[in-house]
XYZ file of N, CA and C in Angstrom:
483
model
N 52.978 80.512 2.062
C 53.297 80.565 0.833
C 52.282 79.175 0.848
N 51.735 79.587 -0.500
C 50.899 78.574 -0.758
C 50.944 78.021 -2.324
N 50.358 77.268 -2.207
C 51.627 75.619 -3.482
C 51.007 76.172 -5.221
N 50.384 77.706 -4.837
C 50.381 77.896 -6.262
C 51.237 78.920 -6.625
N 52.511 79.803 -5.194
C 53.418 80.611 -5.045
C 54.141 79.792 -5.715
N 54.191 78.545 -5.331
C 55.925 77.519 -5.215
C 56.305 77.136 -6.609
N 54.596 77.401 -7.519
C 54.607 76.082 -8.322
C 55.229 77.309 -9.896
N 54.588 78.473 -9.662
C 55.198 80.101 -10.608
C 56.658 79.952 -9.961
N 57.427 80.291 -9.078
C 58.827 79.915 -8.719
C 59.355 78.969 -9.642
N 59.177 78.164 -9.546
C 59.333 76.639 -9.754
C 59.602 76.571 -11.536
N 57.999 77.614 -12.109
C 58.209 77.742 -13.497
C 59.092 79.109 -13.882
N 59.270 79.441 -12.974
C 60.476 80.891 -13.354
C 61.752 80.726 -13.255
N 62.062 79.420 -12.278
C 63.298 79.376 -12.691
C 63.460 78.505 -13.494
N 62.810 77.183 -14.351
C 63.306 76.338 -15.296
C 62.937 77.618 -16.634
N 62.197 78.721 -16.698
C 62.632 79.694 -17.582
C 63.911 80.297 -17.736
N 64.497 80.188 -16.666
C 65.880 81.859 -16.418
C 67.152 80.827 -16.409
N 68.484 81.150 -16.065
C 68.904 80.961 -16.294
C 69.863 80.215 -14.781
N 68.726 80.418 -13.831
C 68.976 79.961 -12.627
C 69.358 78.634 -12.282
N 70.487 77.395 -12.181
C 70.617 76.464 -11.297
C 69.907 76.189 -9.978
N 69.535 76.930 -9.595
C 68.849 76.870 -8.029
C 68.687 77.812 -6.872
N 67.207 77.594 -6.530
C 66.962 79.333 -5.940
C 66.997 79.131 -4.481
N 67.303 79.338 -3.742
C 67.102 79.460 -1.862
C 65.819 81.300 -1.758
N 65.011 80.689 -0.614
C 64.336 81.460 -0.400
C 64.293 81.372 1.641
N 64.624 82.237 1.915
C 64.493 82.148 3.678
C 63.441 83.378 3.991
N 62.107 82.936 4.785
C 61.633 84.762 5.336
C 61.128 83.779 6.556
N 61.275 84.128 7.891
C 61.226 83.981 9.337
C 61.205 82.656 9.734
N 60.132 81.771 9.586
C 60.215 80.237 9.694
C 60.317 78.771 8.524
N 60.048 79.729 7.443
C 59.666 79.081 5.969
C 60.856 79.347 5.214
N 61.375 77.975 4.515
C 62.763 77.346 3.903
C 62.343 77.282 2.598
N 62.595 77.483 1.543
C 62.063 76.380 0.230
C 63.529 76.845 -0.998
N 64.225 75.731 -1.400
C 65.275 75.197 -2.565
C 64.701 74.427 -3.348
N 64.751 75.700 -4.668
C 64.139 74.654 -6.161
C 65.191 74.834 -7.023
N 66.379 74.197 -7.353
C 66.846 73.593 -8.046
C 66.783 72.394 -9.357
N 67.713 73.134 -10.394
C 67.089 72.834 -11.667
C 67.671 71.161 -11.785
N 67.247 70.791 -12.397
C 67.647 68.770 -12.341
C 68.533 68.889 -14.174
N 69.586 68.674 -13.414
C 71.018 68.300 -14.432
C 70.950 67.408 -15.748
N 70.078 67.648 -16.574
C 69.832 66.214 -17.965
C 70.584 65.685 -18.657
N 71.793 65.190 -18.300
C 73.064 65.093 -19.005
C 72.893 64.909 -20.925
N 71.391 64.637 -21.025
C 71.528 64.177 -22.633
C 71.885 65.494 -23.141
N 71.270 66.497 -22.458
C 71.549 67.897 -22.553
C 72.692 68.858 -23.297
N 73.726 68.042 -22.303
C 74.898 68.516 -22.374
C 75.808 68.720 -23.965
N 76.348 69.909 -23.604
C 77.175 69.932 -24.749
C 78.748 70.900 -24.836
N 79.639 70.988 -25.283
C 80.484 71.735 -24.747
C 80.587 73.180 -25.638
N 79.698 73.284 -26.130
C 79.241 74.997 -26.694
C 79.260 75.723 -25.316
N 79.608 76.946 -25.632
C 78.881 78.314 -24.240
C 77.946 78.806 -24.455
N 77.056 78.383 -23.607
C 75.582 79.085 -23.065
C 76.313 80.395 -23.746
N 74.702 81.644 -23.696
C 74.563 83.087 -23.211
C 74.257 83.659 -22.295
N 75.188 83.359 -21.664
C 74.691 84.536 -20.127
C 72.909 85.285 -19.551
N 72.664 85.589 -19.460
C 71.523 86.134 -19.216
C 71.900 87.164 -17.841
N 71.846 88.246 -18.657
C 72.626 89.186 -17.733
C 71.302 90.137 -16.494
N 70.233 89.463 -16.762
C 68.713 89.736 -15.622
C 69.359 89.125 -14.704
N 68.709 89.500 -12.788
C 69.167 88.751 -11.862
C 68.067 88.785 -11.828
N 67.816 87.361 -10.237
C 66.766 87.242 -10.084
C 65.748 87.855 -9.192
N 66.314 88.811 -8.411
C 65.749 89.664 -8.089
C 64.464 90.593 -8.744
N 64.665 90.434 -10.031
C 63.848 90.673 -11.075
C 62.912 90.428 -11.250
N 62.591 89.207 -11.859
C 61.784 88.484 -12.410
C 60.566 87.497 -10.508
N 61.203 87.911 -9.828
C 60.414 87.391 -8.441
C 59.337 87.990 -8.059
N 58.295 87.939 -6.999
C 57.359 88.910 -7.009
C 57.806 89.458 -5.985
N 57.865 90.765 -5.479
C 58.571 91.574 -3.837
C 58.669 91.117 -2.952
N 58.189 90.028 -2.570
C 57.743 89.924 -1.199
C 59.411 88.899 -1.047
N 59.975 88.349 -1.667
C 60.916 86.987 -2.489
C 62.205 87.626 -2.955
N 62.137 89.140 -3.419
C 63.371 89.367 -3.504
C 64.454 89.654 -2.660
N 64.260 89.981 -1.513
C 64.969 90.029 -1.265
C 65.894 89.381 0.272
N 64.688 88.192 -0.005
C 65.715 87.467 0.668
C 65.551 85.963 -0.239
N 66.607 85.641 -1.814
C 66.711 84.298 -2.118
C 68.716 84.867 -1.724
N 68.906 83.570 -2.738
C 70.411 83.491 -3.424
C 70.629 83.019 -4.455
N 70.934 83.028 -5.534
C 70.847 82.139 -5.998
C 72.274 81.973 -6.975
N 72.233 80.591 -7.379
C 73.446 80.347 -7.841
C 73.197 79.985 -9.444
N 74.125 80.570 -10.592
C 73.781 80.237 -12.056
C 74.445 78.742 -12.060
N 73.717 78.854 -13.687
C 73.200 76.810 -13.878
C 74.298 77.276 -14.809
N 74.856 76.004 -14.886
C 75.994 75.682 -15.631
C 76.431 76.243 -17.146
N 77.732 75.921 -17.845
C 77.197 76.882 -19.414
C 77.014 76.100 -19.971
N 77.289 74.612 -19.985
C 77.153 74.157 -20.722
C 75.890 72.822 -20.805
N 74.796 74.060 -20.723
C 73.568 73.106 -21.549
C 73.408 74.355 -22.305
N 72.688 72.412 -23.544
C 72.642 74.335 -24.925
C 71.021 74.488 -24.810
N 71.744 75.495 -25.599
C 69.858 76.757 -25.422
C 68.657 76.554 -26.216
N 68.790 75.248 -26.800
C 67.455 75.121 -27.218
C 68.117 73.799 -28.121
N 67.015 72.379 -27.520
C 66.879 71.211 -27.669
C 65.253 71.020 -28.753
N 65.099 71.944 -28.618
C 63.472 71.480 -29.173
C 62.919 71.830 -30.449
N 62.807 71.017 -32.025
C 62.644 70.924 -33.129
C 61.594 72.354 -33.235
N 61.825 73.346 -34.037
C 60.782 73.313 -34.128
C 59.296 73.508 -34.380
N 59.135 71.990 -34.861
C 58.058 71.868 -35.876
C 57.168 71.222 -34.844
N 57.999 70.860 -33.860
C 56.697 69.690 -33.003
C 56.292 70.433 -31.775
N 55.391 69.998 -31.110
C 54.993 70.520 -29.558
C 55.102 69.757 -28.589
N 55.297 70.444 -27.477
C 55.757 69.424 -25.981
C 54.593 69.110 -25.095
N 53.953 67.790 -24.498
C 53.016 67.430 -24.215
C 54.382 67.305 -22.765
N 53.731 68.176 -21.759
C 54.326 68.813 -20.397
C 53.408 68.074 -19.598
N 53.799 67.989 -18.128
C 53.427 66.964 -16.842
C 52.818 68.012 -16.671
N 50.849 67.950 -16.274
C 50.610 68.382 -15.383
C 50.914 68.717 -13.884
N 51.578 67.601 -13.164
C 51.475 67.860 -11.686
C 53.371 66.909 -12.149
N 53.128 66.492 -9.837
C 54.103 66.607 -10.096
C 54.172 65.408 -9.188
N 54.821 64.674 -9.558
C 54.902 62.874 -9.321
C 54.948 61.544 -9.767
N 55.613 60.783 -10.390
C 56.690 59.814 -10.671
C 56.131 58.963 -12.547
N 56.454 59.784 -13.088
C 55.983 58.906 -14.061
C 56.177 57.211 -14.746
N 54.959 56.706 -15.501
C 55.235 55.561 -15.603
C 54.873 55.850 -17.311
N 55.589 55.095 -18.014
C 55.372 54.877 -19.506
C 53.461 53.929 -20.281
N 53.537 52.900 -18.394
C 52.692 51.372 -18.817
C 52.037 51.270 -17.962
N 51.252 50.805 -17.434
C 50.494 50.212 -16.371
C 50.282 49.752 -15.592
N 51.537 48.598 -15.476
C 52.199 48.444 -14.893
C 53.403 47.147 -15.294
N 53.962 46.283 -14.561
C 55.475 46.016 -15.295
C 55.486 44.551 -16.208
N 54.365 44.282 -16.301
C 54.003 43.348 -17.437
C 52.701 43.770 -18.535
N 52.444 44.832 -19.122
C 52.002 45.692 -19.281
C 51.882 46.369 -20.695
N 51.948 46.595 -21.950
C 52.487 47.146 -23.093
C 52.643 49.322 -22.791
N 53.791 49.540 -23.279
C 53.614 51.135 -23.153
C 52.324 51.690 -24.037
N 52.240 52.689 -23.198
C 51.222 53.388 -23.508
C 51.502 53.740 -25.593
N 52.826 54.372 -25.349
C 53.118 54.650 -26.805
C 54.940 55.277 -26.999
N 54.676 54.730 -28.092
C 56.030 54.709 -28.280
C 56.921 55.901 -29.957
N 58.463 56.318 -29.606
C 58.454 56.790 -30.827
C 58.092 56.324 -32.408
N 57.880 57.242 -33.088
C 57.160 56.421 -34.503
C 55.671 56.666 -34.584
N 54.788 56.106 -33.445
C 53.574 56.125 -33.711
C 52.428 57.415 -33.342
N 51.831 57.303 -33.640
C 50.500 58.149 -34.343
C 49.909 58.290 -32.804
N 49.580 59.435 -32.599
C 48.851 60.022 -31.158
C 47.104 60.632 -31.079
N 46.888 60.508 -30.731
C 44.928 61.726 -30.979
C 44.997 62.488 -29.229
N 44.349 63.254 -29.825
C 43.199 63.896 -28.744
C 42.749 62.948 -27.275
N 43.443 63.013 -26.361
C 42.329 61.798 -25.710
C 43.432 60.479 -25.122
N 43.816 60.272 -26.268
C 44.585 58.692 -25.515
C 45.846 59.727 -24.513
N 45.216 58.334 -24.043
C 46.738 57.908 -22.548
C 47.459 57.795 -23.325
N 48.773 58.879 -22.450
C 50.278 58.782 -23.259
C 51.448 57.990 -21.729
N 50.835 58.311 -20.766
C 51.950 57.964 -19.915
C 50.654 57.943 -18.703
N 51.273 57.418 -17.434
C 50.972 57.264 -15.788
C 51.068 58.438 -15.107
N 50.848 59.578 -14.256
C 51.623 59.642 -13.429
C 51.195 59.820 -11.917
N 52.175 58.561 -11.245
C 51.149 59.067 -9.426
C 52.308 59.357 -8.961
N 50.854 60.412 -8.432
C 51.200 61.159 -6.648
C 50.412 61.265 -5.974
N 50.985 60.708 -4.412
C 50.775 60.219 -3.507
C 49.507 59.181 -3.525
N 49.881 57.878 -4.503
C 49.646 56.500 -4.565
C 48.132 56.931 -5.434
N 48.083 57.869 -6.273
C 46.963 57.606 -6.765
C 47.688 57.578 -8.537
N 47.207 56.720 -9.269
C 47.438 56.913 -10.776
C 46.706 57.840 -11.652
N 47.418 58.757 -12.758
C 46.309 59.730 -13.083
C 47.217 59.918 -14.612
N 46.261 58.626 -15.213
C 46.827 58.981 -16.951
C 46.180 60.026 -17.596
N 47.339 60.114 -17.989
C 47.976 61.761 -18.614
C 47.157 61.252 -20.273
N 46.873 61.982 -20.616
C 45.911 62.200 -22.207
C 46.702 63.095 -23.331
N 46.873 62.720 -24.224
C 47.174 63.871 -25.030
C 46.363 64.713 -25.507
N 46.784 66.141 -26.019
C 45.909 67.013 -26.058
C 46.193 67.554 -27.950
N 46.875 66.804 -28.039
C 47.005 66.959 -29.693
C 47.358 64.939 -30.400
N 47.102 66.125 -32.005
C 46.977 64.531 -32.517
C 48.712 64.843 -33.733
N 49.437 63.642 -33.453
C 51.076 63.657 -34.468
C 51.422 62.263 -34.167
N 52.861 62.187 -34.608
C 53.534 61.676 -34.399
C 54.385 61.983 -33.481
N 54.787 60.759 -32.354
C 56.181 60.749 -31.206
C 57.225 61.119 -31.635
N 57.679 62.184 -31.942
C 59.143 62.231 -32.071
C 60.038 61.811 -31.187
N 60.370 62.398 -29.490
C 60.597 61.285 -28.460
C 60.258 61.958 -27.258
N 60.531 60.756 -26.483
C 60.451 60.582 -24.793
C 61.389 61.269 -24.479
N 61.081 62.307 -23.738
C 62.135 63.143 -23.064
C 62.020 62.817 -21.153
N 61.660 61.533 -21.295
C 61.734 61.333 -19.145
C 61.204 59.661 -19.578
N 63.072 58.757 -18.476
C 62.817 57.624 -18.201
C 62.201 57.539 -17.299
N 61.246 55.959 -17.737
C 60.602 55.844 -16.822
C 60.779 55.364 -15.612
N 59.664 56.084 -14.804
C 59.313 55.298 -13.498
C 60.760 56.588 -12.873
N 60.876 57.241 -13.076
C 60.943 58.385 -12.550
C 60.797 59.688 -12.510
N 60.692 60.486 -11.706
C 60.478 61.574 -11.320
C 60.227 63.043 -11.868
N 59.112 63.891 -12.387
C 58.970 64.456 -12.735
C 58.153 66.022 -12.178
N 58.932 66.815 -12.200
C 57.482 68.327 -11.775
C 56.366 68.910 -12.686
N 55.777 69.231 -12.125
C 54.910 70.548 -12.759
C 55.381 71.140 -13.962
N 54.819 71.188 -15.062
C 56.034 72.028 -16.242
C 56.096 71.208 -17.050
N 57.411 69.751 -16.395
C 57.942 69.519 -17.235
C 58.014 68.529 -18.588
N 58.963 68.574 -19.950
C 57.854 68.644 -20.724
C 58.004 66.897 -20.406
N 57.480 66.062 -21.152
C 57.731 64.512 -21.209
C 57.609 64.249 -22.515
N 57.004 64.378 -23.130
C 57.503 64.132 -24.487
C 57.337 65.159 -25.970
N 58.136 65.052 -27.034
C 58.039 66.041 -28.493
C 56.740 65.436 -28.631
N 55.742 65.586 -29.633
C 55.507 65.623 -30.812
C 55.397 66.262 -32.436
N 54.869 65.462 -33.038
C 54.878 66.544 -34.653
C 53.641 66.459 -35.083
N 52.367 67.953 -34.195
C 51.746 67.832 -35.168
C 51.580 66.603 -36.329
N 49.765 66.912 -36.391
C 49.008 66.303 -38.382
C 48.159 67.248 -37.666
C-alpha cells in the first residue's frame, strides 16, 4: 500500500461516519482513527449513515476491515455557509508563529491575501510555510498551536472578500 492509498483512506474516513478503520492484509496492518474534537461535541443526536464502510472502499480492502461507528454526539455541521476552509496540505505539527518569541502569523479578525503565510507545518524536521489561497477575514482558528495535524485537516475558517 502506498502513501496515496493511505491518504485516500484517511479522506474517506474523515468524510464518513466511521470513528476507526482497521485494515489487515498479510503482514500489513493499518488503523485510522478520527480525532474527537471536544469543541465539536453537543447533546443533539446525529443522523447515522446506513452505508457500510465496505461500500466506499476499494475492493482490495473491503474484505479485510472492521469499522467502529463514531460517537453520536458530534455535530452534523459546524461550518458557517459563508466561509472557506483553509486545509492542511500535509501531515505534521501546526505552528501559528515562526518561533516562541515571534508574533503569530494571523489572528481572528485579520484580513489575509493569497500568498500570505498563515502558519507553519513541521514535517520531519522541515518547517513548511503554508500560504493562503484566498483573500478574506479570518473567522476562526480550528487547530491549537503545536498540535499534530493530518492531511486535508481544516486549519482556519475564512470569510472571503
